[in-house]
Short mmCIF file of N, CA and C in Angstrom, two decimals:
data_model
loop_
_atom_site.label_atom_id
_atom_site.label_comp_id
_atom_site.label_asym_id
_atom_site.label_seq_id
_atom_site.Cartn_x
_atom_site.Cartn_y
_atom_site.Cartn_z
N MET K 745 0.62 -1.30 0.02
CA MET K 745 0.13 0.22 0.49
C MET K 745 1.03 1.32 -0.26
N SER K 746 0.30 2.48 -0.73
CA SER K 746 0.94 3.44 -0.88
C SER K 746 0.85 4.17 0.59
N ARG K 747 1.83 4.93 1.12
CA ARG K 747 1.95 5.83 2.10
C ARG K 747 0.80 6.91 1.76
N VAL K 748 0.18 7.38 3.26
CA VAL K 748 -0.47 8.59 3.16
C VAL K 748 -0.14 9.89 3.06
N THR K 749 -0.31 10.75 2.38
CA THR K 749 0.74 11.84 2.01
C THR K 749 0.01 12.89 2.61
N ARG K 750 -1.40 13.12 2.79
CA ARG K 750 -1.96 14.41 3.60
C ARG K 750 -3.27 13.92 4.43
N MET K 751 -3.92 14.88 4.90
CA MET K 751 -5.19 14.72 5.22
C MET K 751 -5.83 15.65 4.37
N HIS K 752 -7.11 14.95 3.75
CA HIS K 752 -7.82 15.53 2.63
C HIS K 752 -9.02 16.51 2.94
N HIS K 753 -9.95 15.59 3.61
CA HIS K 753 -11.01 16.01 4.66
C HIS K 753 -11.77 15.33 5.68
N ILE K 754 -12.41 15.69 6.05
CA ILE K 754 -13.08 15.14 7.53
C ILE K 754 -14.66 15.24 7.31
N GLY K 755 -15.30 14.08 7.07
CA GLY K 755 -17.00 14.04 6.58
C GLY K 755 -17.28 14.42 8.03
N VAL K 756 -18.36 15.20 8.01
CA VAL K 756 -19.25 15.26 9.52
C VAL K 756 -20.89 14.67 8.89
N PRO K 757 -21.21 13.91 9.33
CA PRO K 757 -23.12 13.75 9.08
C PRO K 757 -23.58 14.65 10.12
N VAL K 758 -24.75 15.14 9.18
CA VAL K 758 -25.91 16.08 10.25
C VAL K 758 -26.79 16.30 9.75
N SER K 759 -27.81 16.16 10.28
CA SER K 759 -29.48 15.88 10.37
C SER K 759 -29.80 17.37 9.26
N ASP K 760 -29.41 18.36 8.87
CA ASP K 760 -29.97 19.21 8.23
C ASP K 760 -28.63 20.13 8.17
N LEU K 761 -28.18 19.49 6.67
CA LEU K 761 -27.27 20.19 5.56
C LEU K 761 -27.13 21.85 5.21
N ALA K 762 -28.46 22.08 5.33
CA ALA K 762 -28.43 23.78 5.14
C ALA K 762 -28.09 24.71 6.34
N ARG K 763 -29.00 24.20 7.41
CA ARG K 763 -28.05 24.87 8.64
C ARG K 763 -26.85 24.38 9.40
N SER K 764 -26.62 23.46 9.03
CA SER K 764 -24.95 22.97 9.20
C SER K 764 -24.23 24.26 8.57
N VAL K 765 -24.50 24.01 7.52
CA VAL K 765 -23.91 24.70 6.33
C VAL K 765 -23.68 26.44 6.96
N ARG K 766 -24.87 26.99 7.59
CA ARG K 766 -24.77 28.15 7.74
C ARG K 766 -24.32 28.08 8.95
N TRP K 767 -24.35 27.68 9.94
CA TRP K 767 -23.97 27.60 11.64
C TRP K 767 -22.16 27.83 11.09
N TYR K 768 -21.79 26.61 10.74
CA TYR K 768 -20.37 26.78 10.66
C TYR K 768 -19.74 28.24 9.95
N GLU K 769 -20.60 28.39 9.13
CA GLU K 769 -20.19 29.54 8.43
C GLU K 769 -20.04 30.82 9.23
N ASP K 770 -21.20 31.05 9.88
CA ASP K 770 -21.72 32.31 10.70
C ASP K 770 -20.92 32.41 12.08
N VAL K 771 -20.93 31.28 12.51
CA VAL K 771 -20.48 30.67 14.14
C VAL K 771 -18.71 30.62 14.06
N LEU K 772 -18.05 29.99 13.12
CA LEU K 772 -16.95 29.47 12.97
C LEU K 772 -16.06 29.89 11.91
N GLY K 773 -16.73 30.57 11.04
CA GLY K 773 -15.83 31.42 9.69
C GLY K 773 -16.01 30.32 9.17
N ILE K 774 -16.17 29.07 9.01
CA ILE K 774 -15.62 28.01 8.06
C ILE K 774 -16.63 28.03 6.85
N ALA K 775 -16.47 28.99 5.81
CA ALA K 775 -17.19 29.01 4.63
C ALA K 775 -17.16 28.16 3.74
N PRO K 776 -18.55 27.48 2.80
CA PRO K 776 -18.52 26.87 1.90
C PRO K 776 -17.71 27.14 0.52
N ASN K 777 -16.94 25.96 -0.10
CA ASN K 777 -16.43 26.53 -0.74
C ASN K 777 -16.58 26.01 -2.71
N GLY K 778 -17.88 26.11 -2.74
CA GLY K 778 -19.07 25.77 -3.51
C GLY K 778 -19.07 24.38 -4.38
N VAL K 779 -17.71 23.69 -3.65
CA VAL K 779 -17.85 21.96 -3.85
C VAL K 779 -19.21 21.28 -3.40
N THR K 780 -19.80 20.42 -3.79
CA THR K 780 -20.70 19.87 -3.08
C THR K 780 -21.32 18.75 -4.13
N ILE K 781 -21.72 17.67 -3.77
CA ILE K 781 -22.32 16.16 -4.13
C ILE K 781 -23.54 15.85 -3.34
N SER K 782 -24.40 15.05 -4.42
CA SER K 782 -25.44 14.52 -4.09
C SER K 782 -25.40 12.75 -4.82
N ALA K 783 -25.71 12.26 -4.06
CA ALA K 783 -25.79 10.69 -4.57
C ALA K 783 -26.97 9.47 -3.82
N THR K 784 -26.78 8.93 -4.97
CA THR K 784 -28.59 8.10 -4.45
C THR K 784 -28.09 6.98 -5.21
N ASN K 785 -26.87 6.21 -4.48
CA ASN K 785 -26.38 5.33 -5.98
C ASN K 785 -26.36 3.90 -5.35
N PRO K 786 -26.57 2.85 -5.71
CA PRO K 786 -26.25 1.40 -4.99
C PRO K 786 -24.31 1.53 -5.11
N ALA K 787 -23.66 1.75 -5.66
CA ALA K 787 -21.71 1.72 -5.40
C ALA K 787 -21.61 2.58 -4.29
N ILE K 788 -22.42 3.95 -4.03
CA ILE K 788 -21.71 4.95 -3.18
C ILE K 788 -21.94 4.21 -2.03
N GLY K 789 -23.79 4.04 -1.93
CA GLY K 789 -23.94 2.70 -0.46
C GLY K 789 -23.03 2.03 -0.10
N ALA K 790 -22.50 1.04 -1.28
CA ALA K 790 -21.92 0.19 -0.63
C ALA K 790 -20.28 0.60 -0.10
N VAL K 791 -20.06 1.46 -0.45
CA VAL K 791 -18.87 2.13 -0.13
C VAL K 791 -18.67 2.85 1.24
N VAL K 792 -20.01 3.49 1.51
CA VAL K 792 -20.17 3.90 2.73
C VAL K 792 -20.76 2.85 3.98
N GLU K 793 -21.11 1.98 3.41
CA GLU K 793 -22.21 0.48 4.18
C GLU K 793 -23.07 1.04 4.54
N VAL K 794 -23.49 1.72 3.64
CA VAL K 794 -24.89 2.58 4.24
C VAL K 794 -26.35 2.02 2.97
N GLU K 795 -26.74 1.00 3.59
CA GLU K 795 -28.22 0.45 2.51
C GLU K 795 -28.96 1.54 1.99
N ASN K 796 -29.30 1.60 0.70
CA ASN K 796 -30.02 2.28 -0.18
C ASN K 796 -29.92 3.98 0.67
N ALA K 797 -28.78 4.12 0.66
CA ALA K 797 -28.28 5.79 0.94
C ALA K 797 -28.39 6.35 -0.39
N SER K 798 -29.07 7.80 0.20
CA SER K 798 -28.98 8.80 -0.43
C SER K 798 -28.33 9.95 0.02
N MET K 799 -27.64 11.00 -0.15
CA MET K 799 -27.10 12.03 0.32
C MET K 799 -27.01 12.90 -0.18
N ARG K 800 -26.37 14.37 0.54
CA ARG K 800 -25.72 15.31 0.01
C ARG K 800 -24.83 15.82 0.76
N ALA K 801 -23.94 16.47 0.08
CA ALA K 801 -22.80 17.21 1.04
C ALA K 801 -22.34 18.69 0.84
N SER K 802 -21.69 19.08 1.05
CA SER K 802 -20.92 20.39 1.20
C SER K 802 -19.92 20.57 1.85
N PHE K 803 -18.57 20.91 1.02
CA PHE K 803 -17.72 21.22 1.24
C PHE K 803 -16.68 22.20 1.70
N ALA K 804 -16.51 22.71 2.77
CA ALA K 804 -15.62 23.84 3.49
C ALA K 804 -14.47 23.79 3.84
N LEU K 805 -13.53 24.69 3.31
CA LEU K 805 -12.03 24.87 3.84
C LEU K 805 -12.47 25.80 5.04
N ALA K 806 -11.40 24.62 6.19
CA ALA K 806 -11.13 25.16 7.37
C ALA K 806 -9.95 25.40 7.74
N GLY K 807 -9.62 26.84 7.89
CA GLY K 807 -8.17 27.18 7.69
C GLY K 807 -7.62 27.30 6.27
N ASP K 808 -6.22 26.65 6.41
CA ASP K 808 -6.09 26.63 4.89
C ASP K 808 -5.19 25.60 4.56
N ASN K 809 -6.01 24.09 5.31
CA ASN K 809 -5.56 22.92 5.22
C ASN K 809 -5.97 21.72 5.28
N VAL K 810 -7.24 22.04 5.38
CA VAL K 810 -8.17 20.23 5.77
C VAL K 810 -9.77 20.90 5.50
N LEU K 811 -10.56 20.25 4.46
CA LEU K 811 -11.52 20.70 3.94
C LEU K 811 -12.36 19.91 4.99
N LEU K 812 -13.64 20.18 5.47
CA LEU K 812 -14.95 19.98 6.09
C LEU K 812 -15.89 19.77 5.44
N GLU K 813 -16.50 18.39 4.86
CA GLU K 813 -17.47 17.76 4.40
C GLU K 813 -18.64 17.54 5.33
N LEU K 814 -19.84 18.74 5.29
CA LEU K 814 -20.96 18.46 5.83
C LEU K 814 -21.65 17.56 4.72
N ILE K 815 -22.16 16.21 5.78
CA ILE K 815 -23.18 15.15 4.53
C ILE K 815 -24.59 15.07 5.48
N GLN K 816 -25.55 15.35 4.65
CA GLN K 816 -26.71 14.97 5.20
C GLN K 816 -27.46 13.57 4.56
N TYR K 817 -27.68 12.53 5.19
CA TYR K 817 -28.52 11.31 4.70
C TYR K 817 -29.55 11.74 4.60
N ASP K 818 -30.65 11.74 3.72
CA ASP K 818 -32.08 11.74 3.35
C ASP K 818 -32.20 10.25 3.84
N SER K 819 -31.51 9.08 3.36
CA SER K 819 -32.03 7.81 3.41
C SER K 819 -30.76 7.06 3.02
N PRO K 820 -30.87 5.88 4.75
CA PRO K 820 -31.85 5.91 5.51
C PRO K 820 -31.99 7.01 6.55
N GLN K 821 -32.94 7.53 7.06
CA GLN K 821 -33.13 8.44 8.38
C GLN K 821 -32.16 8.09 9.44
N PRO K 822 -31.20 9.17 9.46
CA PRO K 822 -30.19 9.03 10.31
C PRO K 822 -30.78 9.30 12.08
N ARG K 823 -30.16 8.73 12.87
CA ARG K 823 -30.18 8.50 14.37
C ARG K 823 -29.45 9.84 14.74
N PRO K 824 -30.02 10.83 15.92
CA PRO K 824 -28.97 11.69 16.49
C PRO K 824 -27.85 11.10 16.85
N PHE K 825 -27.19 12.30 17.22
CA PHE K 825 -26.03 12.19 17.52
C PHE K 825 -26.00 11.90 19.00
N THR K 826 -25.60 10.76 20.15
CA THR K 826 -25.68 10.75 21.76
C THR K 826 -24.53 10.24 22.02
N GLY K 827 -23.26 10.45 21.14
CA GLY K 827 -22.03 9.85 21.73
C GLY K 827 -21.21 10.99 22.54
N ARG K 828 -20.90 10.21 23.67
CA ARG K 828 -19.94 11.18 24.77
C ARG K 828 -18.74 10.86 24.23
N ASN K 829 -17.57 12.01 24.31
CA ASN K 829 -16.11 12.32 24.37
C ASN K 829 -15.40 10.97 24.69
N CYS K 830 -15.74 9.65 25.34
CA CYS K 830 -15.16 9.23 25.91
C CYS K 830 -15.17 7.78 25.48
N ASP K 831 -16.61 7.54 24.16
CA ASP K 831 -17.08 6.49 24.01
C ASP K 831 -16.19 6.26 22.61
N VAL K 832 -15.57 4.87 22.11
CA VAL K 832 -14.91 4.39 21.20
C VAL K 832 -15.71 4.73 19.45
N GLY K 833 -14.74 4.87 18.81
CA GLY K 833 -15.27 5.83 17.77
C GLY K 833 -15.14 7.31 17.63
N VAL K 834 -16.15 8.03 18.50
CA VAL K 834 -16.45 9.08 18.99
C VAL K 834 -15.28 10.32 18.24
N MET K 835 -14.78 10.93 17.32
CA MET K 835 -14.26 11.73 17.42
C MET K 835 -14.63 13.28 17.69
N HIS K 836 -13.52 14.19 17.68
CA HIS K 836 -14.16 15.38 17.90
C HIS K 836 -13.04 16.29 16.67
N LEU K 837 -13.54 17.40 16.17
CA LEU K 837 -12.96 18.16 15.44
C LEU K 837 -12.15 19.20 16.09
N CYS K 838 -11.02 19.68 15.77
CA CYS K 838 -10.29 20.75 17.02
C CYS K 838 -10.11 22.13 15.79
N PHE K 839 -10.63 22.95 15.87
CA PHE K 839 -9.95 24.12 15.56
C PHE K 839 -8.82 24.88 16.17
N GLU K 840 -8.42 25.62 15.81
CA GLU K 840 -6.96 26.55 15.93
C GLU K 840 -7.23 28.32 16.14
N VAL K 841 -7.50 28.43 16.82
CA VAL K 841 -8.09 30.13 16.56
C VAL K 841 -7.15 31.31 17.66
N ASP K 842 -6.78 32.63 17.03
CA ASP K 842 -5.46 33.33 17.50
C ASP K 842 -6.47 33.79 19.11
N ASP K 843 -7.62 33.77 19.30
CA ASP K 843 -8.07 34.53 20.61
C ASP K 843 -8.98 33.71 20.98
N LEU K 844 -8.92 32.49 22.17
CA LEU K 844 -9.83 31.78 22.31
C LEU K 844 -10.68 32.51 23.40
N ASP K 845 -10.59 33.87 24.43
CA ASP K 845 -11.06 34.08 25.29
C ASP K 845 -12.07 35.05 24.14
N ALA K 846 -11.62 35.96 23.19
CA ALA K 846 -12.69 36.44 22.60
C ALA K 846 -13.71 35.87 21.73
N ALA K 847 -13.04 34.50 21.49
CA ALA K 847 -14.25 33.17 20.92
C ALA K 847 -15.04 32.88 21.66
N HIS K 848 -15.04 32.08 23.25
CA HIS K 848 -15.33 32.00 24.11
C HIS K 848 -16.34 33.20 24.16
N ARG K 849 -16.44 34.55 24.15
CA ARG K 849 -17.39 35.37 24.60
C ARG K 849 -18.55 35.49 23.68
N ASP K 850 -17.94 35.01 21.91
CA ASP K 850 -18.69 35.45 20.73
C ASP K 850 -19.77 33.95 21.04
N LEU K 851 -19.04 33.03 21.13
CA LEU K 851 -20.01 31.77 20.90
C LEU K 851 -20.83 32.01 22.52
N VAL K 852 -20.78 32.58 23.42
CA VAL K 852 -21.66 32.58 24.39
C VAL K 852 -22.87 33.38 24.10
N GLU K 853 -22.44 34.76 23.09
CA GLU K 853 -23.38 36.04 23.17
C GLU K 853 -24.39 35.08 21.71
N ARG K 854 -23.81 34.19 21.26
CA ARG K 854 -24.59 33.52 20.00
C ARG K 854 -25.15 32.78 21.27
N GLY K 855 -24.93 32.25 22.00
CA GLY K 855 -26.21 31.49 22.66
C GLY K 855 -25.90 29.76 22.31
N VAL K 856 -24.25 29.82 21.68
CA VAL K 856 -24.14 28.56 21.39
C VAL K 856 -23.39 27.62 22.33
N HIS K 857 -24.06 25.95 22.24
CA HIS K 857 -23.48 25.28 23.81
C HIS K 857 -22.15 25.32 23.87
N VAL K 858 -21.82 25.56 25.36
CA VAL K 858 -20.03 25.79 25.24
C VAL K 858 -20.05 24.73 26.74
N ASN K 859 -19.56 23.75 26.95
CA ASN K 859 -19.74 22.96 27.41
C ASN K 859 -19.21 23.14 28.71
N ALA K 860 -18.18 24.31 29.09
CA ALA K 860 -17.33 24.95 30.15
C ALA K 860 -17.03 25.99 29.71
N GLU K 861 -16.06 26.46 30.71
CA GLU K 861 -15.20 27.91 30.43
C GLU K 861 -14.05 27.39 29.84
N PRO K 862 -13.29 28.33 28.88
CA PRO K 862 -11.86 27.72 28.64
C PRO K 862 -11.00 27.10 30.00
N VAL K 863 -9.72 26.59 29.45
CA VAL K 863 -8.88 25.74 30.39
C VAL K 863 -7.81 26.01 29.99
N VAL K 864 -6.98 26.60 30.73
CA VAL K 864 -5.31 26.61 29.82
C VAL K 864 -4.73 25.27 31.08
N LEU K 865 -4.27 24.57 29.99
CA LEU K 865 -3.57 23.08 30.47
C LEU K 865 -2.11 23.78 30.87
N GLN K 866 -2.28 23.35 32.07
CA GLN K 866 -0.86 23.76 32.95
C GLN K 866 -0.54 21.94 34.04
N ASP K 867 0.97 21.79 34.02
CA ASP K 867 1.17 20.68 35.23
C ASP K 867 0.19 20.94 36.27
N GLY K 868 -0.43 19.86 36.86
CA GLY K 868 -0.94 19.91 38.45
C GLY K 868 -2.10 19.78 38.37
N ASP K 869 -2.55 19.44 39.44
CA ASP K 869 -3.78 19.01 39.60
C ASP K 869 -4.33 17.87 38.70
N GLY K 870 -3.36 16.83 38.86
CA GLY K 870 -4.10 15.72 37.60
C GLY K 870 -3.76 16.10 36.15
N VAL K 871 -2.94 16.62 35.86
CA VAL K 871 -2.87 17.33 34.44
C VAL K 871 -0.99 17.37 34.54
N ASP K 872 -0.81 16.44 33.16
CA ASP K 872 0.53 16.71 32.74
C ASP K 872 0.77 17.31 31.35
N ALA K 873 0.63 18.71 31.40
CA ALA K 873 0.33 19.08 30.15
C ALA K 873 1.67 19.05 29.21
N GLY K 874 2.92 18.16 29.33
CA GLY K 874 4.03 18.37 28.78
C GLY K 874 4.08 19.12 28.02
N THR K 875 4.24 19.87 26.69
CA THR K 875 4.43 20.55 25.72
C THR K 875 3.28 21.27 25.02
N LEU K 876 1.94 20.89 25.68
CA LEU K 876 1.20 21.32 25.44
C LEU K 876 0.79 22.61 26.65
N ALA K 877 1.61 22.73 27.80
CA ALA K 877 1.66 23.79 28.61
C ALA K 877 1.37 25.36 28.32
N GLY K 878 0.24 25.68 28.66
CA GLY K 878 0.05 27.06 28.48
C GLY K 878 -1.17 27.09 27.32
N THR K 879 -1.42 25.96 26.51
CA THR K 879 -2.47 26.11 25.95
C THR K 879 -3.74 26.13 26.19
N LYS K 880 -5.06 26.94 25.36
CA LYS K 880 -5.95 27.35 26.28
C LYS K 880 -7.22 26.28 25.04
N ILE K 881 -8.04 25.64 25.96
CA ILE K 881 -8.58 24.65 24.90
C ILE K 881 -10.53 24.73 25.26
N LEU K 882 -11.12 24.96 24.65
CA LEU K 882 -12.62 24.73 24.99
C LEU K 882 -13.39 23.89 24.23
N TYR K 883 -14.40 23.53 24.63
CA TYR K 883 -15.04 22.29 23.94
C TYR K 883 -16.90 22.90 23.88
N LEU K 884 -17.38 22.78 22.91
CA LEU K 884 -18.77 23.54 22.43
C LEU K 884 -19.34 21.96 21.79
N ARG K 885 -20.59 22.55 21.66
CA ARG K 885 -21.12 21.93 20.25
C ARG K 885 -21.89 22.04 19.45
N ASP K 886 -21.77 21.62 17.90
CA ASP K 886 -22.89 22.19 16.97
C ASP K 886 -24.50 22.27 17.23
N PRO K 887 -25.00 22.35 16.05
CA PRO K 887 -26.57 21.80 16.03
C PRO K 887 -27.01 20.80 16.26
N ASP K 888 -26.38 19.77 15.79
CA ASP K 888 -26.57 18.56 16.06
C ASP K 888 -25.74 17.60 17.28
N GLY K 889 -25.39 18.63 18.56
CA GLY K 889 -24.56 17.75 19.44
C GLY K 889 -22.98 17.47 19.48
N ILE K 890 -22.43 17.51 18.35
CA ILE K 890 -21.18 16.64 17.67
C ILE K 890 -20.53 17.90 18.62
N GLN K 891 -19.33 17.55 19.17
CA GLN K 891 -18.25 17.96 20.05
C GLN K 891 -17.33 18.82 18.92
N LEU K 892 -17.27 19.71 19.15
CA LEU K 892 -15.77 20.25 19.04
C LEU K 892 -14.92 21.04 19.53
N GLU K 893 -13.34 21.45 19.28
CA GLU K 893 -12.66 21.82 20.50
C GLU K 893 -12.14 22.95 19.53
N LEU K 894 -11.85 24.06 20.39
CA LEU K 894 -11.15 25.62 20.18
C LEU K 894 -9.94 25.27 20.96
N PHE K 895 -8.79 25.96 20.06
CA PHE K 895 -7.11 25.48 20.32
C PHE K 895 -6.36 26.77 20.33
N GLN K 896 -5.93 27.20 21.47
CA GLN K 896 -5.17 28.28 21.29
C GLN K 896 -3.55 27.71 21.34
N LEU K 897 -2.94 28.23 20.83
CA LEU K 897 -1.05 27.49 21.14
C LEU K 897 -0.80 29.05 21.92
N PRO K 898 0.23 28.88 23.11
CA PRO K 898 0.60 29.60 23.66
C PRO K 898 1.51 30.56 22.87
N SER K 899 1.29 32.18 23.26
CA SER K 899 2.10 32.94 22.61
C SER K 899 3.77 32.76 23.04
#
């Protein structure tokens, strides 16, 4: 097998594509890049192991390096997201920001679900921050309850 050369995109199933595209653009500034796809095709269904799949997707560039693919399955009917960060297979998307405190204020003003106040990673109180000491982190949820992280490296 050839080796992986780079990360291309991250696919995130959502319940309402239009709502999610607006939310990711309005709240996080991740604007769609105009690339969309739709498929109702047995071969695509087989690839994603979803029988009778019918889906639509929109791509957006997150920063300057990774595409975010928001996907709505129209068939079969998806189940709501219920995963916890500790559940096997549950992943979160982490976006780097320049000013986490300002981002936090903006999220709160917009009524976005923020899990807790921002945390600065420091050694002590059960934390071994290692090379991430001084990094600020914040977890929030998108409209479907999907966990996201904002991350600010120390200056």
